[in-house]
PDB file of C-alpha atoms in Angstrom:
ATOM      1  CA  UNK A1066      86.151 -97.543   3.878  1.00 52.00           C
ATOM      2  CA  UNK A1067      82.744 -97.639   4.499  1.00 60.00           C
ATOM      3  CA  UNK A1068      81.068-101.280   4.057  1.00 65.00           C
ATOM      4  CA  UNK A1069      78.237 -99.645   2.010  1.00 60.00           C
ATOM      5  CA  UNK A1070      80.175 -98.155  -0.755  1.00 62.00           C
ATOM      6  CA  UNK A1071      82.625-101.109  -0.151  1.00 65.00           C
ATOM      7  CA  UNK A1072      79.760-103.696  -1.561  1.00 61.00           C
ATOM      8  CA  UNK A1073      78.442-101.127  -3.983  1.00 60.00           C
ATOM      9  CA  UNK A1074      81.854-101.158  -5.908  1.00 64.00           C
ATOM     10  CA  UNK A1075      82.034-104.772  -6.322  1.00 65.00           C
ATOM     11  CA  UNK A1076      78.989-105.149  -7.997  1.00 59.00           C
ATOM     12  CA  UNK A1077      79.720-102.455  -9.910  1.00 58.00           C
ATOM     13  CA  UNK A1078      77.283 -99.974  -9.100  1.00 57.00           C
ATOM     14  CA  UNK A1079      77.120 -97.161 -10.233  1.00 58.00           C
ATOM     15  CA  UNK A1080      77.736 -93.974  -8.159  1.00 57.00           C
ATOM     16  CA  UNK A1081      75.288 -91.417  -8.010  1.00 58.00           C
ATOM     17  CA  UNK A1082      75.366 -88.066  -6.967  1.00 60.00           C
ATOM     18  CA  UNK A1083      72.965 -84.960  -5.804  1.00 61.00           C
ATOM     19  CA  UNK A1084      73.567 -80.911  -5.900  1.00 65.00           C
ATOM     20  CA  UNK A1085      71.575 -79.053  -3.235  1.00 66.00           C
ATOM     21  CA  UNK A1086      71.020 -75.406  -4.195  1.00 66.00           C
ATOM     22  CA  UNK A1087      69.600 -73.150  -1.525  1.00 61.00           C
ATOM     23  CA  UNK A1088      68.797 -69.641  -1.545  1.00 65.00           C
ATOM     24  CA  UNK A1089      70.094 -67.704   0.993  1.00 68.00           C
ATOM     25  CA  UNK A1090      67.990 -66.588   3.638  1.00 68.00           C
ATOM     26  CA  UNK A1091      67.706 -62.664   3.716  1.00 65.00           C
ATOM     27  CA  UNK A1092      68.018 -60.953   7.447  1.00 63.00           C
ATOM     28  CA  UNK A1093      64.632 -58.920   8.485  1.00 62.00           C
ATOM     29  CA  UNK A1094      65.851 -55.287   9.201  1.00 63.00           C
ATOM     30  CA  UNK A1095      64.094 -54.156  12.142  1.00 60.00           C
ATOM     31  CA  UNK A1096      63.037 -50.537  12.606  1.00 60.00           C
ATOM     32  CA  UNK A1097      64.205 -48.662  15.172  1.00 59.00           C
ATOM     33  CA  UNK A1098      61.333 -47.127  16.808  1.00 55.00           C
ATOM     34  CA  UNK A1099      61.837 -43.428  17.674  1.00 59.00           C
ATOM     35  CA  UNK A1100      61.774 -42.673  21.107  1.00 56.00           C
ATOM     36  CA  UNK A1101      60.074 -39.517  21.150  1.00 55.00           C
ATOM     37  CA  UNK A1102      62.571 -36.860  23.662  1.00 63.00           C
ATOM     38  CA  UNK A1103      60.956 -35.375  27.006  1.00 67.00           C
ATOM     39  CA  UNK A1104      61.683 -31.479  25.196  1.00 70.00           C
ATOM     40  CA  UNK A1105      60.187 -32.437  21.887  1.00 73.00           C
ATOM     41  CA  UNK A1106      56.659 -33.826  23.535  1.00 71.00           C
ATOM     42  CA  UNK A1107      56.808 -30.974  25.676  1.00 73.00           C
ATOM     43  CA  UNK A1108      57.121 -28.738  23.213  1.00 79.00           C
ATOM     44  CA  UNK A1109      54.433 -30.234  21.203  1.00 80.00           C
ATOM     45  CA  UNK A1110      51.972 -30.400  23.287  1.00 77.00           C
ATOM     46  CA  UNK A1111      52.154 -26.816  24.423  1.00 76.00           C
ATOM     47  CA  UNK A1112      51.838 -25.731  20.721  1.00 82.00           C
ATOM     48  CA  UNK A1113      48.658 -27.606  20.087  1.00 80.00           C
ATOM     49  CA  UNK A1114      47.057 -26.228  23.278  1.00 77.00           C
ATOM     50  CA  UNK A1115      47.814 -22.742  22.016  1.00 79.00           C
ATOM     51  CA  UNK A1116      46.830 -23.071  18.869  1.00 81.00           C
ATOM     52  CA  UNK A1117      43.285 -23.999  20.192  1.00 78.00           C
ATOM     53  CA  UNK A1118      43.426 -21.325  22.887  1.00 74.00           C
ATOM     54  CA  UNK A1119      43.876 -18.725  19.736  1.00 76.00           C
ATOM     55  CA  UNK A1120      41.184 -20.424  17.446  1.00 77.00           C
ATOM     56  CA  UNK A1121      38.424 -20.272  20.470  1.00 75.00           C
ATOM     57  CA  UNK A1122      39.612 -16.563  21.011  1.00 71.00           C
ATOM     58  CA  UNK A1123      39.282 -15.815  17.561  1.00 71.00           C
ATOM     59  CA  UNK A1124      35.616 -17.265  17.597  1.00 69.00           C
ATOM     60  CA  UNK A1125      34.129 -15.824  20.539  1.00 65.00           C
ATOM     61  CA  UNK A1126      35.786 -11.799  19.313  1.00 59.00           C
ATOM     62  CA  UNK A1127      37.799 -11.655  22.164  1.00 51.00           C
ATOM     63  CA  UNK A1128      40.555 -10.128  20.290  1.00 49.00           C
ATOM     64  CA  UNK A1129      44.131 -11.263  20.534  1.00 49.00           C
ATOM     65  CA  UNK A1130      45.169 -13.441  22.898  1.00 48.00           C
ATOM     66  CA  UNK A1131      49.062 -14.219  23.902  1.00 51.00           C
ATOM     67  CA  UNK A1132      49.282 -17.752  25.598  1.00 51.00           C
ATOM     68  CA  UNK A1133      52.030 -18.034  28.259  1.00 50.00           C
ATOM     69  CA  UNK A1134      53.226 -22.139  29.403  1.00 50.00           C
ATOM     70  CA  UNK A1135      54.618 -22.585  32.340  1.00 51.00           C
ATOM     71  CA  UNK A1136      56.695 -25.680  31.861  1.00 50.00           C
ATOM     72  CA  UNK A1137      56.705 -28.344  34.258  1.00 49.00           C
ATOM     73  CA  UNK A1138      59.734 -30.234  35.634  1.00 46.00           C
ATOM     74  CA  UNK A1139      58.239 -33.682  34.815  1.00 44.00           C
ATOM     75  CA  UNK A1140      56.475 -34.814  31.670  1.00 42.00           C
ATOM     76  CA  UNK A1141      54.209 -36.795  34.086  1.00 48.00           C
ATOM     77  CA  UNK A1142      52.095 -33.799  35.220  1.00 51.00           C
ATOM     78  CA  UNK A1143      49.555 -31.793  33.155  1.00 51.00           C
ATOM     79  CA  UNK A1144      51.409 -28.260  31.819  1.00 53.00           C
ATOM     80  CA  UNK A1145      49.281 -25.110  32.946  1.00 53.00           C
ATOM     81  CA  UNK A1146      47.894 -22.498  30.364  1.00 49.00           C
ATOM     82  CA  UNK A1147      46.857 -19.299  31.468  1.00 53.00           C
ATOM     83  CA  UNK A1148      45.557 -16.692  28.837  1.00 52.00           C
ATOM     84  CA  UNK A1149      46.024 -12.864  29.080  1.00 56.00           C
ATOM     85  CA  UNK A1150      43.638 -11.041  26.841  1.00 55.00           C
ATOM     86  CA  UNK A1151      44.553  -7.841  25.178  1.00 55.00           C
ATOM     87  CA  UNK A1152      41.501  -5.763  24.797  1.00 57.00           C
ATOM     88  CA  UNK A1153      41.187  -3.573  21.759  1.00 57.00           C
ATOM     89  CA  UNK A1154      38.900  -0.806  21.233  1.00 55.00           C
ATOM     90  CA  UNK A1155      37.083  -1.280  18.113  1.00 60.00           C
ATOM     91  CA  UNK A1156      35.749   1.705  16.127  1.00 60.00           C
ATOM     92  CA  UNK A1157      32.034  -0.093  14.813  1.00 74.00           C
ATOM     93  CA  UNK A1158      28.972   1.379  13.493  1.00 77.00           C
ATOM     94  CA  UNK A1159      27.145   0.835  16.307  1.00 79.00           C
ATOM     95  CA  UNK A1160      29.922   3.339  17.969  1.00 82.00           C
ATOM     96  CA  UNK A1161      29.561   6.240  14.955  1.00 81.00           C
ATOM     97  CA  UNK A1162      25.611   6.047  15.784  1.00 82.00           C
ATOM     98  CA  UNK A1163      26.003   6.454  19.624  1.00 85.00           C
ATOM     99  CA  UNK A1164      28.430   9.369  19.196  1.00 86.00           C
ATOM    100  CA  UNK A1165      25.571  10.848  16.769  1.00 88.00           C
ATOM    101  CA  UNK A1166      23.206  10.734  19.139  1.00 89.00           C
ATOM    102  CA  UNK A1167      25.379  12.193  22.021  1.00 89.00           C
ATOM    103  CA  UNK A1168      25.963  15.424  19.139  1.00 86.00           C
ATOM    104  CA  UNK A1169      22.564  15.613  18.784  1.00 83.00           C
ATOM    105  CA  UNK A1170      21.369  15.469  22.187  1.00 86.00           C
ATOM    106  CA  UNK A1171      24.329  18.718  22.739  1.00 85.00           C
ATOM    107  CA  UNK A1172      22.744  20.791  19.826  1.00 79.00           C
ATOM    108  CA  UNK A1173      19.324  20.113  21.428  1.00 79.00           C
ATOM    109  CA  UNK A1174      19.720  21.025  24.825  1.00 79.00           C
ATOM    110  CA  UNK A1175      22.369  23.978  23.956  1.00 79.00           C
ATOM    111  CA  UNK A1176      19.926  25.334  21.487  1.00 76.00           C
ATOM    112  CA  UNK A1177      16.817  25.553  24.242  1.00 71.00           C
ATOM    113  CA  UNK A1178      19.101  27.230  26.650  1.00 74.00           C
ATOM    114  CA  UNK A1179      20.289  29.400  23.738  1.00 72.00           C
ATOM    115  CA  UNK A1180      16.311  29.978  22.326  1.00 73.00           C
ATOM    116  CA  UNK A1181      13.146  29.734  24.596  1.00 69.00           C
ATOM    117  CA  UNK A1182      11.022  29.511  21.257  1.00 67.00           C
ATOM    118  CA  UNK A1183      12.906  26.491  20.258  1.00 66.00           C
ATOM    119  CA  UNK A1184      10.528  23.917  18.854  1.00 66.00           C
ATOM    120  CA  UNK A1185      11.241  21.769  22.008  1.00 66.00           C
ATOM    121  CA  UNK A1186      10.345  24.786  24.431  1.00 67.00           C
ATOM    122  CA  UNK A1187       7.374  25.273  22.287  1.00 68.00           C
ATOM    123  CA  UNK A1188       6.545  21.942  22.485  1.00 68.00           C
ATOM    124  CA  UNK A1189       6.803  21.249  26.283  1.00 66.00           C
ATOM    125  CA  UNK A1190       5.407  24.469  26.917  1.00 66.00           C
ATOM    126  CA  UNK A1191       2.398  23.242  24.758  1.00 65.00           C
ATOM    127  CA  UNK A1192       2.025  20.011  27.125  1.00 62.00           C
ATOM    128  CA  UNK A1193       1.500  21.948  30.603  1.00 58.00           C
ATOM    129  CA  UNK A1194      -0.496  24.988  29.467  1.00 61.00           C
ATOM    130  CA  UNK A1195      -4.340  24.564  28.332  1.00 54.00           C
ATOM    131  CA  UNK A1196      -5.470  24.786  25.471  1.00 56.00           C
ATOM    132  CA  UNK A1197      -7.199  28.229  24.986  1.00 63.00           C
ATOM    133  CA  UNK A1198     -10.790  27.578  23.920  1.00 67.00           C
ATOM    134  CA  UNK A1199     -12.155  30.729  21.341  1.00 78.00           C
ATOM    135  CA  UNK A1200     -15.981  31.203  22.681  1.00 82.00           C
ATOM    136  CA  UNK A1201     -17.778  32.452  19.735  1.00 84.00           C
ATOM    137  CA  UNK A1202     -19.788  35.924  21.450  1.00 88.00           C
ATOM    138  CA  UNK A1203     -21.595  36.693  18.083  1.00 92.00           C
ATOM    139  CA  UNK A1204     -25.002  37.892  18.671  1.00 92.00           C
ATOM    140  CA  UNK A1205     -28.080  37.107  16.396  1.00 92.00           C
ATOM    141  CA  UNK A1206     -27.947  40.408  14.547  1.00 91.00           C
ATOM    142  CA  UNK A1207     -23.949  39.374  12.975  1.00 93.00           C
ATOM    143  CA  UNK A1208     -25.990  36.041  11.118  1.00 94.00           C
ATOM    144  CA  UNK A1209     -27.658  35.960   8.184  1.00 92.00           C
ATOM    145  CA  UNK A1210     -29.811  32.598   8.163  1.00 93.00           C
ATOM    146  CA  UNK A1211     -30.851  30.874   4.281  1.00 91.00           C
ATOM    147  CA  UNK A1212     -33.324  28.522   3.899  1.00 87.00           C
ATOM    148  CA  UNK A1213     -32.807  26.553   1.348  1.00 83.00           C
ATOM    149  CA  UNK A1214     -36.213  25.485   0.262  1.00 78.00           C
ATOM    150  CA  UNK A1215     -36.278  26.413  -3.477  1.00 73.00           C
ATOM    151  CA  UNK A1216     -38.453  29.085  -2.459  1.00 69.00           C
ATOM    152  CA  UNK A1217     -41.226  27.695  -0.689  1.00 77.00           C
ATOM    153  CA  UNK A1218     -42.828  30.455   1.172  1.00 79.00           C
ATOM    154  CA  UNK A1219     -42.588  30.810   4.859  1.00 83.00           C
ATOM    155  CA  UNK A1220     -45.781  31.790   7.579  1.00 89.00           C
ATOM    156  CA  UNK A1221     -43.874  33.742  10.524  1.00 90.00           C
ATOM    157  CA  UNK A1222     -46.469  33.695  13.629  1.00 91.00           C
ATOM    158  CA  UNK A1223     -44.908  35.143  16.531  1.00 91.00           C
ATOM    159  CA  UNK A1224     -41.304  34.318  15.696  1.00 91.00           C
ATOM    160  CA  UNK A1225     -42.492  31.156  14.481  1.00 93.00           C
ATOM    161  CA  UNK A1226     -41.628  29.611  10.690  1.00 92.00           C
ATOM    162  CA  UNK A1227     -44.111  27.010   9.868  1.00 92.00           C
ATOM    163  CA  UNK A1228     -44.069  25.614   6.264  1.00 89.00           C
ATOM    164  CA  UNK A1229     -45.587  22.492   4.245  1.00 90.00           C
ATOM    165  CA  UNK A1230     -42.593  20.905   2.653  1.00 88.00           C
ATOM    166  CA  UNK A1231     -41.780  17.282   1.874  1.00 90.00           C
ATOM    167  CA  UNK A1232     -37.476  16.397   1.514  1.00 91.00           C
ATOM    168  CA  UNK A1233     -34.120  17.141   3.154  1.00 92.00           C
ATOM    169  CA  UNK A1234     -34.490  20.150   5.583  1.00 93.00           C
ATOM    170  CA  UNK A1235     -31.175  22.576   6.229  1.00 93.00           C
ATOM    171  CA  UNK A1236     -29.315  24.517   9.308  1.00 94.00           C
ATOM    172  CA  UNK A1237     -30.179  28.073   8.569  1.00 93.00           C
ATOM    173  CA  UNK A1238     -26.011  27.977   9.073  1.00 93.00           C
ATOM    174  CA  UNK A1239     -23.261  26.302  10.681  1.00 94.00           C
ATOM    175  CA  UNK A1240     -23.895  24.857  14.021  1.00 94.00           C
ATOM    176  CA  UNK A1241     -23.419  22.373  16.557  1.00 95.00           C
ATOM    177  CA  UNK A1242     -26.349  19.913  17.534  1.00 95.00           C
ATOM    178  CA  UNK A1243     -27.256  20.770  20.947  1.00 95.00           C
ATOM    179  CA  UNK A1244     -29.900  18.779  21.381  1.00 95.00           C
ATOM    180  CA  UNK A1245     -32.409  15.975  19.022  1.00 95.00           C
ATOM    181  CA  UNK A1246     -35.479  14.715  21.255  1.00 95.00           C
ATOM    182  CA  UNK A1247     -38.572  12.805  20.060  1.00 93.00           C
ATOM    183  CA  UNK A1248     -42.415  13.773  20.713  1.00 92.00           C
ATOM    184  CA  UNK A1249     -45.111  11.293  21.030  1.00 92.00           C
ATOM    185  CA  UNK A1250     -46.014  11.153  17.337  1.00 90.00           C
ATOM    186  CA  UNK A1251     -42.229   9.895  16.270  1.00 92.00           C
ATOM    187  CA  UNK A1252     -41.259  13.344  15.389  1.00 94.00           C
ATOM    188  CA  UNK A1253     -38.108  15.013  16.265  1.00 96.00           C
ATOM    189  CA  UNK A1254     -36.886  18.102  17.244  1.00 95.00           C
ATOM    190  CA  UNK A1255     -33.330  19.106  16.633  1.00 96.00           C
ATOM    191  CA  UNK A1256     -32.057  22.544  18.466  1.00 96.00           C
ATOM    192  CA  UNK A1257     -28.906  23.743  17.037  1.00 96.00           C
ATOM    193  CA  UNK A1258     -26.271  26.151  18.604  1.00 95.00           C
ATOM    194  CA  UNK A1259     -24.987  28.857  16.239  1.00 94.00           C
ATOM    195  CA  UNK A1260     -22.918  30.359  19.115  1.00 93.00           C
ATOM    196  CA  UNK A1261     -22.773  31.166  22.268  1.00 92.00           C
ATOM    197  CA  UNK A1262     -25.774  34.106  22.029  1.00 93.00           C
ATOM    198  CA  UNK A1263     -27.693  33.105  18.673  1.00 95.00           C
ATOM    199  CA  UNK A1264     -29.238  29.099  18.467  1.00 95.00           C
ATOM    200  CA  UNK A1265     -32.313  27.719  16.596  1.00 95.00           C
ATOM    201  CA  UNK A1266     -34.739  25.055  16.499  1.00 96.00           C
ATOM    202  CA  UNK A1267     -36.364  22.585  14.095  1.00 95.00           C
ATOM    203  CA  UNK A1268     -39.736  21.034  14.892  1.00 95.00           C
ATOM    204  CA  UNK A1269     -41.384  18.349  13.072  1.00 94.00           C
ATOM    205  CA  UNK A1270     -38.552  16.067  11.167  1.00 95.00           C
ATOM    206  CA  UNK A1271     -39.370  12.914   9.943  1.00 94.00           C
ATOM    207  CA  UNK A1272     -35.721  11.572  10.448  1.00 95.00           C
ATOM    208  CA  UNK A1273     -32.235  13.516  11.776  1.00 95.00           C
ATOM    209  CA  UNK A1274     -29.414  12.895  10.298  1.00 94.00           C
ATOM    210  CA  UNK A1275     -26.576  14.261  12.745  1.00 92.00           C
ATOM    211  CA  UNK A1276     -25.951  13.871  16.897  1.00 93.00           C
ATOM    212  CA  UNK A1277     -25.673  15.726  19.559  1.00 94.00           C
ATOM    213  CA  UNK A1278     -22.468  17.343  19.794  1.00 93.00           C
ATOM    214  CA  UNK A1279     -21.950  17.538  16.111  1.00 94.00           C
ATOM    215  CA  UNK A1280     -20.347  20.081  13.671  1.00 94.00           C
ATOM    216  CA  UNK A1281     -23.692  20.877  10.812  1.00 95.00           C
ATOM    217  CA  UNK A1282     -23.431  23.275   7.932  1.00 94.00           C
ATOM    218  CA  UNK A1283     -25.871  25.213   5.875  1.00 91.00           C
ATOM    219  CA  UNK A1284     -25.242  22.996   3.034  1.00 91.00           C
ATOM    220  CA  UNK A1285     -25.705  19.514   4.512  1.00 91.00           C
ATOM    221  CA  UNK A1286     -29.271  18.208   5.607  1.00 93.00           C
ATOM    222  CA  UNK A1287     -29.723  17.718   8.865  1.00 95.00           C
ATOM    223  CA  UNK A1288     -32.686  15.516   8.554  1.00 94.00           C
ATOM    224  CA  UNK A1289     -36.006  14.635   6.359  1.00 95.00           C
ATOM    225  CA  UNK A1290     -39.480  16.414   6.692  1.00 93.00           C
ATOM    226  CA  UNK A1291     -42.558  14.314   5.507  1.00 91.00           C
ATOM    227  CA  UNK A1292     -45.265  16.646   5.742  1.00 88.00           C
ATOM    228  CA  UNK A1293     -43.791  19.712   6.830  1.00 90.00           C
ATOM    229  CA  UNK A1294     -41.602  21.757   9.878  1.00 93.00           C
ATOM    230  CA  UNK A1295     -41.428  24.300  12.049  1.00 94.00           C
ATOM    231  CA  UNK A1296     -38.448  26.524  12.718  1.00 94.00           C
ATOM    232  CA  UNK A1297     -37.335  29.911  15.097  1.00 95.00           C
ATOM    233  CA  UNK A1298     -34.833  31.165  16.743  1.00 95.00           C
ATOM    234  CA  UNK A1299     -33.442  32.294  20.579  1.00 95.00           C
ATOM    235  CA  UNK A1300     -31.009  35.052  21.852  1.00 93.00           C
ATOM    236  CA  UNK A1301     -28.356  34.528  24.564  1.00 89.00           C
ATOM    237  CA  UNK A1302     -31.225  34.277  26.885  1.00 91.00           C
ATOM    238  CA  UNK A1303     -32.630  31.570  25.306  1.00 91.00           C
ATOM    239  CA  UNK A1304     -35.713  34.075  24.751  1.00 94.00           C
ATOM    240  CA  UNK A1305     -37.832  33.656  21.167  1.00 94.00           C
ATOM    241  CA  UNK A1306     -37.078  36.021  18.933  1.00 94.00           C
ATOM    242  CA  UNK A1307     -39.713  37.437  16.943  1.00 92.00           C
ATOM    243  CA  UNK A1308     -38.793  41.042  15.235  1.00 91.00           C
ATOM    244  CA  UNK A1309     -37.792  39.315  11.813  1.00 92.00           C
ATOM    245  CA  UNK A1310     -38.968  38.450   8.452  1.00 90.00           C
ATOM    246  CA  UNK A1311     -38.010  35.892   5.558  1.00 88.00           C
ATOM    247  CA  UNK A1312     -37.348  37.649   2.038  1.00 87.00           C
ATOM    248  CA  UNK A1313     -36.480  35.420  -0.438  1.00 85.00           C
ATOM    249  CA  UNK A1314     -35.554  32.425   1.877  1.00 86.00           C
ATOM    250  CA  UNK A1315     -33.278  34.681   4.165  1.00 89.00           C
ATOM    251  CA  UNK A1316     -33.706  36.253   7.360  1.00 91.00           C
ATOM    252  CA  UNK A1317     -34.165  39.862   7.781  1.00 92.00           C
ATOM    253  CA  UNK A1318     -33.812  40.839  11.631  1.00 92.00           C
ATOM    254  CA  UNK A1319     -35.593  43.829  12.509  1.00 86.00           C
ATOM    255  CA  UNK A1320     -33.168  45.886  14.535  1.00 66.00           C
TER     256      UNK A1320
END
C-alpha cells in the first residue's frame, strides 16, 4: 500500500476525489487538392485561345474564322494556332452604288454610239469647235437714232448736232463703247459702235458713265452734259455722214 494513503487513513483523513472531463479533439479533414489532368488543361487552354481568335475576327470584319490546334505531345511546349479565314462576299450599299454607276456609264456610252446628237456628243463637240461670232453688217440706213432730249432742238452743220443742254445725255441706240478720251478742258468724248458699218460720237460730256468695251442702250445715260454736246455719225468707212436731218428728236437719213 502506498505510505501516503497509508498515513492518511490513520488520521482519518478524508479521501478526496477529482473527475476530469475533456472534450474530444475533432480531426482536421484535409482537402484533396485536384490535380488538374494533362487532357483537361490541354483542352482548356485551346478553347480560350479560340475564343479570342473569334472575338478579334469578329472586330476587325474579317468574317468567320475556323481555328484549327495542333496538339502537342507535351504540356510543356506552347500549342500552335493557325487561323484560316473564310472570305464572304458581302452585298453593301457601297456595292448597289458602284453597280449604278457601271449601268449608267453603259447607257451613256451605248447611247452616243447609238445618237451623234446625244447631249454628250453635243457637248464635246461644243468644247473643240469655236464659237461662231454673228458680225452685225447693218448699214446706217437700217437705224433709226432718238434723242431723247425732251425736245430740245438740234443745229445740224455739216453732219454735225450741236445743242445747249444741261443733264444726262443718251446713245442715239444700242451700242458698244469703242472708245472715251479726254480733251484739254476735262471734257470727254465717247465714240460708240452701233455695228460693224454705222458708229457715232459724243463731244463735250461733263462725266461718262460706261467703259470701253461696254454694252449701252438708248435708254440708259451714258454720261452728264454741263453746258451742252456735240453729236454725228460715221459709215463703214469711218467717213462723216452728213445727208440727214432731226424731226422731232429722230434721225431722218436722206437716201
Amino acid at each position: 500500500m502506498n505510505e501516503k494513503l497509508q498515513y492518511a487513513s490513520m488520521l482519518e483523513m478524508p479521501n478526496s476525489s477529482s473527475t476530469i472531463t475533456y472534450k474530444p479533439i475533432k480531426k482536421k479533414r484535409t482537402k484533396k487538392v485536384k490535380v488538374a489532368e494533362p487532357d483537361s488543361v490541354k483542352q482548356e487552354l485551346v478553347d480560350k485561345v479560340n475564343a479570342q481568335v473569334e472575338e478579334q475576327a469578329l472586330e476587325e470584319g474579317q468574317g468567320e474564322t475556323l481555328p484549327i490546334i495542333r496538339e502537342e505531345s507535351s504540356l510543356e511546349q506552347t500549342p500552335s494556332v493557325s487561323i484560316r479565314e473564310k472570305k464572304k462576299f458581302k452585298f453593301s450599299l457601297v456595292t448597289l452604288q458602284s453597280l449604278i454607276i457601271v449601268a449608267l456609264i453603259a447607257v451613256i456610252a451605248v447611247t452616243n454610239l447609238v445618237n451623234e446628237n446625244s447631249g454628250i456628243n453635243v457637248f464635246v463637240r461644243g468644247l473643240f469647235q469655236s464659237e461662231k461670232v454673228v458680225v452685225d453688217q447693218r448699214e446706217f440706213s437700217e437705224f433709226s437714232p432718238v434723242f431723247n432730249l425732251n425736245g430740245t432742238e438740234f443745229v445740224v452743220e455739216e453732219g454735225v448736232a450741236s445743242v445747249s443742254y444741261t443733264g444726262s445725255v443718251y446713245a442715239p441706240c444700242d451700242a458698244v463703247v469703242e472708245s472715251v478720251t479726254q480733251d484739254e478742258n476735262g471734257l470727254y468724248s465717247i465714240v460708240l459702235s452701233h455695228s460693224q458699218n454705222f458708229a457715232s460720237k459724243i463731244d463735250g460730256l461733263k462725266f461718262v458713265y460706261s467703259n470701253v468695251g461696254e454694252q449701252v442702250y438708248s435708254n440708259i445715260p451714258v454720261g452728264y452734259a454741263e453746258v451742252g454736246f456735240s453729236t454725228c455719225f460715221f459709215d463703214s468707212s469711218r467717213a462723216l455722214i452728213t445727208g440727214y436731218e432731226i424731226i422731232d428728236n429722230a434721225v431722218v437719213w436722206a437716201v
